mmCIF file of C-alpha atoms and ligand atoms in Angstrom:
data_model
loop_
_atom_site.group_PDB
_atom_site.id
_atom_site.type_symbol
_atom_site.label_atom_id
_atom_site.label_comp_id
_atom_site.label_asym_id
_atom_site.label_seq_id
_atom_site.Cartn_x
_atom_site.Cartn_y
_atom_site.Cartn_z
ATOM 1 C CA MET Z 1 11.686 -14.264 16.501
ATOM 2 C CA LYS Z 2 15.409 -13.716 16.619
ATOM 3 C CA ILE Z 3 17.182 -10.279 16.369
ATOM 4 C CA GLU Z 4 20.397 -10.725 14.336
ATOM 5 C CA ARG Z 5 23.244 -8.305 14.352
ATOM 6 C CA ASP Z 6 25.397 -7.257 11.342
ATOM 7 C CA PHE Z 7 23.002 -9.002 8.973
ATOM 8 C CA PRO Z 8 23.984 -9.158 5.331
ATOM 9 C CA LEU Z 9 21.538 -7.660 2.995
ATOM 10 C CA LYS Z 10 22.935 -8.634 -0.357
ATOM 11 C CA LYS Z 11 20.211 -11.102 -0.968
ATOM 12 C CA LEU Z 12 17.559 -8.843 0.334
ATOM 13 C CA ASN Z 13 18.052 -5.853 -2.101
ATOM 14 C CA SER Z 14 17.370 -6.269 -5.916
ATOM 15 C CA PHE Z 15 20.398 -4.031 -6.733
ATOM 16 C CA GLY Z 16 22.448 -6.863 -4.959
ATOM 17 C CA LEU Z 17 24.432 -4.438 -2.951
ATOM 18 C CA ASN Z 18 26.826 -5.681 -0.497
ATOM 19 C CA VAL Z 19 25.529 -3.924 2.622
ATOM 20 C CA LYS Z 20 24.717 -4.892 6.160
ATOM 21 C CA ALA Z 21 22.035 -3.994 8.783
ATOM 22 C CA LYS Z 22 23.079 -3.269 12.392
ATOM 23 C CA CYS Z 23 19.963 -5.366 13.546
ATOM 24 C CA PHE Z 24 17.625 -7.489 11.612
ATOM 25 C CA VAL Z 25 14.403 -9.423 12.424
ATOM 26 C CA GLU Z 26 12.056 -11.465 10.420
ATOM 27 C CA LEU Z 27 8.259 -11.488 11.301
ATOM 28 C CA THR Z 28 5.981 -14.188 10.062
ATOM 29 C CA SER Z 29 2.599 -13.351 11.460
ATOM 30 C CA ILE Z 30 0.499 -10.556 12.620
ATOM 31 C CA GLU Z 31 0.692 -11.679 16.204
ATOM 32 C CA GLU Z 32 4.317 -11.998 16.127
ATOM 33 C CA ALA Z 33 4.733 -8.465 14.591
ATOM 34 C CA GLN Z 34 2.460 -7.006 17.193
ATOM 35 C CA THR Z 35 4.257 -8.746 20.116
ATOM 36 C CA PHE Z 36 7.617 -7.564 18.690
ATOM 37 C CA ILE Z 37 6.566 -4.018 18.338
ATOM 38 C CA LYS Z 38 4.954 -3.953 21.708
ATOM 39 C CA SER Z 39 8.100 -5.361 23.223
ATOM 40 C CA GLY Z 40 9.836 -2.027 22.424
ATOM 41 C CA LYS Z 41 12.788 -3.635 20.810
ATOM 42 C CA THR Z 42 12.450 -1.529 17.641
ATOM 43 C CA GLU Z 43 15.510 0.746 17.251
ATOM 44 C CA ASP Z 44 15.205 4.512 16.800
ATOM 45 C CA ARG Z 45 15.643 3.886 13.136
ATOM 46 C CA SER Z 46 13.594 0.993 11.571
ATOM 47 C CA LEU Z 47 13.027 0.139 8.190
ATOM 48 C CA VAL Z 48 10.322 -2.265 6.911
ATOM 49 C CA LEU Z 49 11.576 -4.394 4.129
ATOM 50 C CA GLY Z 50 9.413 -6.185 1.483
ATOM 51 C CA GLY Z 51 11.162 -7.499 -1.537
ATOM 52 C CA GLY Z 52 13.903 -4.780 -1.364
ATOM 53 C CA SER Z 53 13.075 -3.979 -4.947
ATOM 54 C CA ASN Z 54 12.632 -0.302 -4.673
ATOM 55 C CA LEU Z 55 15.635 0.528 -2.334
ATOM 56 C CA LEU Z 56 19.105 1.919 -2.986
ATOM 57 C CA PHE Z 57 21.337 1.448 0.132
ATOM 58 C CA THR Z 58 24.256 3.826 -0.176
ATOM 59 C CA ARG Z 59 25.872 2.521 3.066
ATOM 60 C CA ASP Z 60 25.333 0.006 5.789
ATOM 61 C CA PHE Z 61 22.047 0.353 7.594
ATOM 62 C CA ASN Z 62 22.606 1.684 11.158
ATOM 63 C CA GLY Z 63 19.296 0.490 12.519
ATOM 64 C CA LEU Z 64 16.839 -2.338 12.488
ATOM 65 C CA ILE Z 65 15.509 -3.952 9.303
ATOM 66 C CA ILE Z 66 12.156 -5.630 9.782
ATOM 67 C CA LYS Z 67 11.615 -8.248 7.128
ATOM 68 C CA VAL Z 68 7.855 -8.942 6.741
ATOM 69 C CA ASN Z 69 7.123 -12.488 5.763
ATOM 70 C CA ILE Z 70 3.450 -12.873 6.457
ATOM 71 C CA GLY Z 71 1.991 -15.258 3.992
ATOM 72 C CA GLY Z 72 -1.476 -16.557 2.790
ATOM 73 C CA ILE Z 73 -3.905 -15.781 0.058
ATOM 74 C CA TYR Z 74 -7.647 -16.057 0.883
ATOM 75 C CA VAL Z 75 -10.969 -15.317 -0.732
ATOM 76 C CA VAL Z 76 -12.736 -13.566 2.166
ATOM 77 C CA LYS Z 77 -16.116 -12.548 0.443
ATOM 78 C CA GLU Z 78 -17.866 -12.773 -2.894
ATOM 79 C CA ASP Z 79 -20.987 -11.423 -4.438
ATOM 80 C CA ALA Z 80 -22.518 -11.702 -8.003
ATOM 81 C CA ASP Z 81 -19.804 -9.582 -9.583
ATOM 82 C CA TYR Z 82 -16.709 -9.558 -7.309
ATOM 83 C CA TYR Z 83 -14.243 -11.468 -5.057
ATOM 84 C CA TRP Z 84 -12.535 -9.959 -2.182
ATOM 85 C CA VAL Z 85 -9.067 -11.444 -1.878
ATOM 86 C CA LYS Z 86 -6.865 -10.896 1.163
ATOM 87 C CA SER Z 87 -3.168 -11.533 0.863
ATOM 88 C CA GLY Z 88 -0.401 -11.528 3.439
ATOM 89 C CA ALA Z 89 2.157 -8.575 3.118
ATOM 90 C CA GLY Z 90 4.975 -11.056 2.604
ATOM 91 C CA VAL Z 91 3.501 -12.773 -0.478
ATOM 92 C CA VAL Z 92 5.588 -12.265 -3.606
ATOM 93 C CA TRP Z 93 3.651 -9.852 -5.797
ATOM 94 C CA HIS Z 94 3.714 -12.068 -9.020
ATOM 95 C CA GLU Z 95 2.582 -15.133 -6.990
ATOM 96 C CA LEU Z 96 -0.588 -13.205 -6.022
ATOM 97 C CA VAL Z 97 -1.110 -12.134 -9.674
ATOM 98 C CA GLU Z 98 -0.526 -15.774 -10.792
ATOM 99 C CA SER Z 99 -3.181 -17.136 -8.218
ATOM 100 C CA CYS Z 100 -5.724 -14.623 -9.407
ATOM 101 C CA ILE Z 101 -5.059 -15.305 -13.079
ATOM 102 C CA LYS Z 102 -5.420 -19.080 -12.435
ATOM 103 C CA ALA Z 103 -8.783 -18.484 -10.704
ATOM 104 C CA ASN Z 104 -9.868 -16.081 -13.404
ATOM 105 C CA PHE Z 105 -10.201 -13.193 -10.853
ATOM 106 C CA GLY Z 106 -9.705 -10.042 -12.993
ATOM 107 C CA GLY Z 107 -7.855 -6.811 -12.102
ATOM 108 C CA LEU Z 108 -4.220 -7.547 -11.461
ATOM 109 C CA GLU Z 109 -3.124 -9.138 -14.783
ATOM 110 C CA ASN Z 110 -1.550 -5.951 -16.280
ATOM 111 C CA LEU Z 111 0.587 -5.914 -13.147
ATOM 112 C CA SER Z 112 2.350 -9.234 -14.018
ATOM 113 C CA LEU Z 113 5.931 -9.804 -12.975
ATOM 114 C CA ILE Z 114 6.424 -6.663 -11.145
ATOM 115 C CA PRO Z 115 9.097 -7.410 -8.507
ATOM 116 C CA GLY Z 116 8.458 -7.004 -4.745
ATOM 117 C CA THR Z 117 5.873 -8.120 -2.232
ATOM 118 C CA VAL Z 118 2.287 -7.471 -1.736
ATOM 119 C CA GLY Z 119 2.875 -5.225 1.385
ATOM 120 C CA ALA Z 120 5.190 -3.002 -0.469
ATOM 121 C CA ALA Z 121 2.913 -2.670 -3.533
ATOM 122 C CA PRO Z 122 0.452 -0.047 -2.144
ATOM 123 C CA ILE Z 123 3.295 2.219 -0.720
ATOM 124 C CA GLN Z 124 4.269 3.320 -4.192
ATOM 125 C CA ASN Z 125 0.977 2.399 -5.893
ATOM 126 C CA ILE Z 126 2.717 0.133 -8.309
ATOM 127 C CA GLY Z 127 1.597 0.491 -11.896
ATOM 128 C CA ALA Z 128 2.167 -0.822 -15.282
ATOM 129 C CA TYR Z 129 0.522 -1.106 -18.771
ATOM 130 C CA GLY Z 130 -2.268 1.306 -18.026
ATOM 131 C CA VAL Z 131 -3.156 -0.159 -14.530
ATOM 132 C CA GLU Z 132 -2.273 0.837 -10.975
ATOM 133 C CA ILE Z 133 -2.781 -1.185 -7.774
ATOM 134 C CA LYS Z 134 -5.202 1.544 -6.654
ATOM 135 C CA ASP Z 135 -7.702 0.315 -9.369
ATOM 136 C CA SER Z 136 -8.257 -2.985 -7.486
ATOM 137 C CA PHE Z 137 -7.296 -2.071 -3.997
ATOM 138 C CA GLU Z 138 -9.966 -2.269 -1.224
ATOM 139 C CA ALA Z 139 -8.109 -1.898 1.944
ATOM 140 C CA LEU Z 140 -5.051 -2.665 3.936
ATOM 141 C CA GLU Z 141 -4.345 -3.590 7.636
ATOM 142 C CA ALA Z 142 -1.206 -2.212 9.272
ATOM 143 C CA LEU Z 143 0.435 -1.952 12.603
ATOM 144 C CA ASN Z 144 1.589 1.312 14.055
ATOM 145 C CA LEU Z 145 5.323 0.902 14.476
ATOM 146 C CA GLU Z 146 5.378 2.871 17.735
ATOM 147 C CA THR Z 147 2.388 1.385 19.616
ATOM 148 C CA GLY Z 148 1.610 -1.941 17.747
ATOM 149 C CA GLU Z 149 -1.895 -0.821 17.410
ATOM 150 C CA LYS Z 150 -3.853 -2.134 14.403
ATOM 151 C CA LYS Z 151 -5.280 0.248 11.793
ATOM 152 C CA TYR Z 152 -7.325 -0.195 8.648
ATOM 153 C CA PHE Z 153 -6.784 2.007 5.646
ATOM 154 C CA ASN Z 154 -9.301 2.156 2.792
ATOM 155 C CA ASN Z 155 -8.643 3.271 -0.834
ATOM 156 C CA ARG Z 156 -9.189 6.987 -0.071
ATOM 157 C CA ASP Z 157 -7.171 6.785 3.244
ATOM 158 C CA CYS Z 158 -4.111 5.783 1.258
ATOM 159 C CA CYS Z 159 -4.137 8.995 -0.851
ATOM 160 C CA PHE Z 160 -2.840 7.099 -3.943
ATOM 161 C CA GLY Z 161 -1.053 9.113 -6.686
ATOM 162 C CA TYR Z 162 1.321 8.276 -9.479
ATOM 163 C CA ARG Z 163 3.859 6.074 -7.710
ATOM 164 C CA ASP Z 164 2.730 7.715 -4.506
ATOM 165 C CA SER Z 165 0.675 7.140 -1.291
ATOM 166 C CA ILE Z 166 0.359 8.450 2.150
ATOM 167 C CA PHE Z 167 3.090 5.845 3.278
ATOM 168 C CA LYS Z 168 5.709 7.740 1.201
ATOM 169 C CA ASN Z 169 4.578 11.002 2.806
ATOM 170 C CA GLU Z 170 3.015 11.852 6.149
ATOM 171 C CA LEU Z 171 3.105 8.103 7.282
ATOM 172 C CA ARG Z 172 6.631 7.229 5.992
ATOM 173 C CA ASP Z 173 8.106 4.621 8.251
ATOM 174 C CA LYS Z 174 5.158 4.879 10.626
ATOM 175 C CA TYR Z 175 3.395 1.670 9.901
ATOM 176 C CA LEU Z 176 4.139 -1.954 9.072
ATOM 177 C CA ILE Z 177 1.572 -3.252 6.521
ATOM 178 C CA THR Z 178 0.389 -6.823 7.451
ATOM 179 C CA ASN Z 179 -2.117 -7.563 4.691
ATOM 180 C CA VAL Z 180 -3.952 -6.136 1.701
ATOM 181 C CA LEU Z 181 -7.381 -6.738 0.499
ATOM 182 C CA PHE Z 182 -8.216 -6.591 -3.281
ATOM 183 C CA LYS Z 183 -11.558 -6.343 -4.988
ATOM 184 C CA LEU Z 184 -11.377 -8.387 -8.108
ATOM 185 C CA THR Z 185 -13.875 -8.895 -10.873
ATOM 186 C CA LYS Z 186 -15.693 -11.957 -11.962
ATOM 187 C CA ASN Z 187 -16.130 -10.354 -15.381
ATOM 188 C CA PRO Z 188 -12.570 -9.370 -16.349
ATOM 189 C CA ILE Z 189 -12.300 -6.162 -18.440
ATOM 190 C CA ILE Z 190 -9.357 -6.664 -20.809
ATOM 191 C CA LYS Z 191 -7.008 -3.738 -21.046
ATOM 192 C CA THR Z 192 -4.712 -3.903 -24.188
ATOM 193 C CA HIS Z 193 -4.531 -0.175 -25.015
ATOM 194 C CA TYR Z 194 -1.134 0.472 -23.623
ATOM 195 C CA GLY Z 195 2.041 0.032 -25.479
ATOM 196 C CA ARG Z 196 2.698 -3.114 -27.423
ATOM 197 C CA ILE Z 197 0.056 -5.425 -25.813
ATOM 198 C CA SER Z 198 -2.451 -5.448 -28.577
ATOM 199 C CA GLU Z 199 0.361 -5.823 -31.160
ATOM 200 C CA MET Z 200 1.684 -8.753 -29.431
ATOM 201 C CA LEU Z 201 -1.767 -10.327 -29.159
ATOM 202 C CA GLU Z 202 -2.454 -9.735 -32.853
ATOM 203 C CA LYS Z 203 0.815 -11.434 -33.792
ATOM 204 C CA ALA Z 204 -0.179 -14.408 -31.643
ATOM 205 C CA GLU Z 205 -3.567 -14.301 -33.549
ATOM 206 C CA ILE Z 206 -5.492 -14.084 -30.306
ATOM 207 C CA ALA Z 207 -8.627 -12.300 -31.229
ATOM 208 C CA GLU Z 208 -10.521 -12.568 -27.780
ATOM 209 C CA PRO Z 209 -7.772 -12.471 -25.188
ATOM 210 C CA THR Z 210 -8.138 -13.833 -21.749
ATOM 211 C CA ILE Z 211 -6.541 -12.377 -18.598
ATOM 212 C CA ARG Z 212 -3.971 -15.054 -19.022
ATOM 213 C CA ASP Z 213 -3.135 -14.025 -22.725
ATOM 214 C CA VAL Z 214 -2.718 -10.388 -21.495
ATOM 215 C CA SER Z 215 -0.466 -11.390 -18.639
ATOM 216 C CA GLU Z 216 1.645 -13.552 -20.996
ATOM 217 C CA ALA Z 217 2.058 -10.625 -23.464
ATOM 218 C CA ILE Z 218 3.089 -8.305 -20.713
ATOM 219 C CA ILE Z 219 5.612 -10.822 -19.301
ATOM 220 C CA LYS Z 220 7.129 -11.134 -22.821
ATOM 221 C CA ILE Z 221 7.350 -7.273 -23.213
ATOM 222 C CA ARG Z 222 8.868 -6.856 -19.740
ATOM 223 C CA ARG Z 223 11.384 -9.637 -20.273
ATOM 224 C CA SER Z 224 12.454 -8.054 -23.620
ATOM 225 C CA LYS Z 225 13.192 -4.597 -22.075
ATOM 226 C CA LEU Z 226 13.922 -4.977 -18.456
ATOM 227 C CA PRO Z 227 17.110 -6.456 -17.045
ATOM 228 C CA ASP Z 228 16.905 -9.823 -15.286
ATOM 229 C CA PRO Z 229 17.782 -8.882 -11.613
ATOM 230 C CA ASP Z 230 19.652 -12.200 -11.320
ATOM 231 C CA LYS Z 231 22.020 -11.036 -13.895
ATOM 232 C CA PHE Z 232 22.123 -7.244 -13.394
ATOM 233 C CA GLY Z 233 20.808 -5.905 -10.053
ATOM 234 C CA ASN Z 234 18.293 -3.191 -10.514
ATOM 235 C CA ALA Z 235 15.270 -1.691 -9.049
ATOM 236 C CA GLY Z 236 13.062 -1.213 -12.150
ATOM 237 C CA SER Z 237 12.505 2.341 -13.079
ATOM 238 C CA PHE Z 238 14.797 4.589 -11.240
ATOM 239 C CA PHE Z 239 12.967 7.811 -11.851
ATOM 240 C CA LYS Z 240 9.479 8.797 -12.199
ATOM 241 C CA ASN Z 241 8.106 10.001 -15.456
ATOM 242 C CA PRO Z 242 7.876 13.857 -15.033
ATOM 243 C CA VAL Z 243 4.634 15.631 -15.304
ATOM 244 C CA VAL Z 244 5.134 19.229 -16.522
ATOM 245 C CA PRO Z 245 2.905 22.195 -17.315
ATOM 246 C CA ILE Z 246 1.710 22.271 -20.932
ATOM 247 C CA GLU Z 247 3.566 25.527 -21.528
ATOM 248 C CA GLN Z 248 6.782 23.902 -20.577
ATOM 249 C CA PHE Z 249 6.068 20.911 -22.904
ATOM 250 C CA ASN Z 250 5.163 23.291 -25.790
ATOM 251 C CA PHE Z 251 8.506 25.012 -25.269
ATOM 252 C CA ILE Z 252 10.386 21.713 -25.355
ATOM 253 C CA GLN Z 253 8.447 20.611 -28.489
ATOM 254 C CA LYS Z 254 9.571 23.581 -30.328
ATOM 255 C CA SER Z 255 13.238 22.255 -30.220
ATOM 256 C CA PHE Z 256 12.355 18.508 -30.149
ATOM 257 C CA SER Z 257 9.406 17.866 -32.350
ATOM 258 C CA ASP Z 258 9.556 14.096 -31.617
ATOM 259 C CA VAL Z 259 9.053 14.417 -27.846
ATOM 260 C CA PRO Z 260 6.541 11.727 -26.756
ATOM 261 C CA SER Z 261 3.761 12.947 -24.476
ATOM 262 C CA PHE Z 262 0.786 11.585 -22.415
ATOM 263 C CA PRO Z 263 -1.846 14.268 -21.510
ATOM 264 C CA GLN Z 264 -2.699 14.495 -17.771
ATOM 265 C CA PRO Z 265 -5.416 16.302 -15.951
ATOM 266 C CA GLU Z 266 -5.080 20.043 -15.268
ATOM 267 C CA ASP Z 267 -3.222 20.999 -18.475
ATOM 268 C CA ARG Z 268 -0.255 18.925 -17.661
ATOM 269 C CA VAL Z 269 1.706 16.571 -19.705
ATOM 270 C CA LYS Z 270 3.752 13.419 -18.820
ATOM 271 C CA ILE Z 271 7.059 13.020 -20.674
ATOM 272 C CA PRO Z 272 8.726 9.562 -20.661
ATOM 273 C CA ALA Z 273 11.994 9.980 -18.552
ATOM 274 C CA ALA Z 274 13.370 7.163 -20.746
ATOM 275 C CA TRP Z 275 13.155 9.567 -23.762
ATOM 276 C CA LEU Z 276 14.762 12.448 -21.913
ATOM 277 C CA ILE Z 277 17.692 10.235 -20.796
ATOM 278 C CA GLU Z 278 18.170 8.862 -24.277
ATOM 279 C CA LYS Z 279 18.190 12.367 -25.845
ATOM 280 C CA CYS Z 280 21.059 13.156 -23.398
ATOM 281 C CA ASN Z 281 23.043 10.262 -25.004
ATOM 282 C CA LEU Z 282 23.161 8.457 -21.688
ATOM 283 C CA LYS Z 283 21.844 5.048 -22.858
ATOM 284 C CA GLY Z 284 24.478 2.438 -21.760
ATOM 285 C CA LYS Z 285 26.551 4.980 -19.890
ATOM 286 C CA ILE Z 286 28.810 3.420 -17.401
ATOM 287 C CA HIS Z 287 29.914 4.949 -14.090
ATOM 288 C CA LYS Z 288 32.219 2.770 -12.091
ATOM 289 C CA GLY Z 289 30.158 -0.393 -11.197
ATOM 290 C CA ALA Z 290 26.813 1.154 -12.291
ATOM 291 C CA ALA Z 291 25.272 1.603 -15.810
ATOM 292 C CA VAL Z 292 22.242 2.903 -17.566
ATOM 293 C CA HIS Z 293 20.390 -0.057 -19.089
ATOM 294 C CA THR Z 294 20.738 -0.066 -22.924
ATOM 295 C CA LYS Z 295 17.203 -1.333 -23.758
ATOM 296 C CA GLN Z 296 15.399 0.892 -21.179
ATOM 297 C CA PRO Z 297 17.408 3.915 -19.911
ATOM 298 C CA LEU Z 298 14.964 4.629 -16.995
ATOM 299 C CA VAL Z 299 16.582 1.513 -15.397
ATOM 300 C CA LEU Z 300 19.953 1.704 -13.621
ATOM 301 C CA ILE Z 301 21.907 -1.507 -13.211
ATOM 302 C CA ASN Z 302 24.485 -2.997 -10.980
ATOM 303 C CA HIS Z 303 26.777 -3.521 -13.944
ATOM 304 C CA LYS Z 304 29.786 -4.913 -12.040
ATOM 305 C CA ASN Z 305 30.152 -5.015 -8.323
ATOM 306 C CA ALA Z 306 28.665 -1.724 -7.977
ATOM 307 C CA LYS Z 307 28.583 0.226 -4.718
ATOM 308 C CA GLY Z 308 25.289 2.100 -3.762
ATOM 309 C CA THR Z 309 27.181 5.357 -4.189
ATOM 310 C CA ASP Z 310 28.127 4.461 -7.884
ATOM 311 C CA ILE Z 311 24.438 4.089 -8.646
ATOM 312 C CA LEU Z 312 23.585 7.225 -6.767
ATOM 313 C CA ASP Z 313 26.337 9.249 -8.570
ATOM 314 C CA LEU Z 314 25.151 7.913 -11.878
ATOM 315 C CA SER Z 315 21.605 8.982 -10.967
ATOM 316 C CA LYS Z 316 22.769 12.525 -10.095
ATOM 317 C CA LYS Z 317 24.749 12.753 -13.390
ATOM 318 C CA ILE Z 318 21.472 11.893 -15.209
ATOM 319 C CA GLN Z 319 19.477 14.411 -13.196
ATOM 320 C CA GLN Z 320 22.024 17.148 -13.975
ATOM 321 C CA ASN Z 321 22.106 16.344 -17.757
ATOM 322 C CA VAL Z 322 18.383 16.282 -17.957
ATOM 323 C CA LYS Z 323 18.008 19.501 -16.057
ATOM 324 C CA ASN Z 324 20.570 21.257 -18.192
ATOM 325 C CA LYS Z 325 19.093 20.076 -21.551
ATOM 326 C CA PHE Z 326 15.356 20.283 -20.778
ATOM 327 C CA GLY Z 327 14.979 22.294 -17.549
ATOM 328 C CA ILE Z 328 13.276 19.223 -15.957
ATOM 329 C CA ALA Z 329 14.164 17.895 -12.562
ATOM 330 C CA LEU Z 330 13.833 14.126 -12.472
ATOM 331 C CA GLU Z 331 12.641 12.730 -9.240
ATOM 332 C CA SER Z 332 13.857 9.306 -8.157
ATOM 333 C CA GLU Z 333 11.151 6.653 -7.791
ATOM 334 C CA VAL Z 334 13.575 4.351 -5.859
ATOM 335 C CA ARG Z 335 14.006 5.119 -2.174
ATOM 336 C CA ILE Z 336 17.585 6.207 -1.227
ATOM 337 C CA ILE Z 337 18.810 5.045 2.038
HETATM 338 N N1 EPU V 1 11.337 5.376 -24.489
HETATM 339 C C1 EPU V 1 12.573 6.006 -25.078
HETATM 340 N N2 EPU V 1 13.637 5.187 -25.111
HETATM 341 C C2 EPU V 1 13.659 3.919 -24.614
HETATM 342 C C3 EPU V 1 12.588 3.336 -24.004
HETATM 343 C C4 EPU V 1 11.437 4.217 -23.797
HETATM 344 O O1 EPU V 1 12.548 7.052 -25.618
HETATM 345 O O2 EPU V 1 14.806 3.232 -24.726
HETATM 346 C C5 EPU V 1 10.169 6.235 -24.335
HETATM 347 C C6 EPU V 1 9.204 5.925 -25.529
HETATM 348 O O3 EPU V 1 8.667 7.077 -25.983
HETATM 349 C C7 EPU V 1 8.197 5.077 -24.844
HETATM 350 C C8 EPU V 1 8.132 5.555 -23.624
HETATM 351 O O4 EPU V 1 9.516 5.964 -23.175
HETATM 352 O O5 EPU V 1 6.999 5.086 -25.466
HETATM 353 C C9 EPU V 1 7.466 4.772 -22.366
HETATM 354 O O6 EPU V 1 8.272 3.593 -22.254
HETATM 355 P P1 EPU V 1 7.772 2.271 -21.543
HETATM 356 O O7 EPU V 1 6.443 1.938 -22.073
HETATM 357 O O8 EPU V 1 8.896 1.385 -21.501
HETATM 358 O O9 EPU V 1 7.467 2.838 -20.016
HETATM 359 P P2 EPU V 1 7.991 3.788 -19.062
HETATM 360 O O10 EPU V 1 7.218 5.056 -18.990
HETATM 361 O O11 EPU V 1 9.475 3.966 -19.285
HETATM 362 C C10 EPU V 1 6.605 3.065 -17.076
HETATM 363 C C11 EPU V 1 6.797 2.578 -15.625
HETATM 364 C C12 EPU V 1 7.228 1.155 -15.666
HETATM 365 C C13 EPU V 1 6.297 0.233 -16.320
HETATM 366 C C14 EPU V 1 6.089 0.779 -17.733
HETATM 367 C C15 EPU V 1 4.930 0.058 -18.487
HETATM 368 C C16 EPU V 1 7.344 4.569 -14.411
HETATM 369 C C17 EPU V 1 8.387 5.257 -13.594
HETATM 370 N N3 EPU V 1 7.756 3.481 -14.868
HETATM 371 O O12 EPU V 1 7.909 3.034 -17.679
HETATM 372 O O13 EPU V 1 7.337 0.781 -14.260
HETATM 373 O O14 EPU V 1 6.582 -1.040 -16.442
HETATM 374 O O15 EPU V 1 5.627 2.134 -17.676
HETATM 375 O O16 EPU V 1 3.695 0.398 -17.991
HETATM 376 O O17 EPU V 1 6.173 4.985 -14.449
HETATM 377 C C18 EPU V 1 8.716 0.545 -12.392
HETATM 378 O O18 EPU V 1 8.004 1.325 -11.827
HETATM 379 O O19 EPU V 1 9.772 0.056 -11.846
HETATM 380 C C19 EPU V 1 8.441 0.210 -13.828
HETATM 381 C C20 EPU V 1 9.287 -0.697 -14.515
#
């Protein structure tokens, strides 16, 4: 393991921002990670990096970036109904999904093509098309970044919520996730209720879809709406969809009868942030090198040699507009560094 200085991060963040880290190290096994942490070489400011697909660097990083590159996908246990699959934190998320689909292990197919690594996925409880990682998550193993001590977290320990977990709150930057254990079913339950999945399957005349069919439909939908990060750097949804009290929703509906809504527990309603941004006429809005994606305004893109601050300023403009028009404070989903 080698600590590098002034390390370029352009290829390690999906916005493609041209920033550097003061120090950088890549760790490829649990043993190496443990030895490194115990050696006390971690800086005061350390950031564990997965795929860099949920980060916005607004300046050079004045600390240590730890890139986790622990690989391996193993079936560790099975019973009559389930397989328990363990994956290294450095495995690319979609590669894990692909391996599971190939083996007909059900549970992750609706999370096809989400960028990032397996280790980063539980941190924000990645979700798409009616499924979240917490639905198939059994446990994870992590190292305490101060002591190097190993700790196991089960599903409940992680305190999963909508794009949220304990690792974004009390334990932010306190642990390095080394591997994740999933419980996947031998009898896949096909979930096609969300968005256009069933419409796509009907069009393809698939009456009894397999998990592969569902995955392919989702990949098509994602590719049609989300920008290709190789062309326009981005971090997927920039904001969370706001969840508001029903009274506030009813008030908004009086002026905007077409407001889409998804009922939530405790008399709350989720409103698509994409709709709020579109209603503020911000689709396609350009600010310096940054822009609001035209097909899905929840996504901000590196339109042309953007600086992190261009994207940040654009996000603030959006927040201000949405606040003024609807009284809703959009919360960023992307971590701003
Ligand atoms: N909408 C508009 N205008 C648009 C696009 C969408 O008004 O141009 C409205 C429509 O009412 C639509 C609704 O937004 O029904 C929802 O849109 P979509 O299905 O595209 O999903 P989303 O709520 O914008 C969320 C996740 C995505 C995930 C999709 C699909 C969040 C923050 N984002 O987006 O996750 O892929 O659902 O499940 O919850 C990500 O986290 O990076 C991400 C891409």
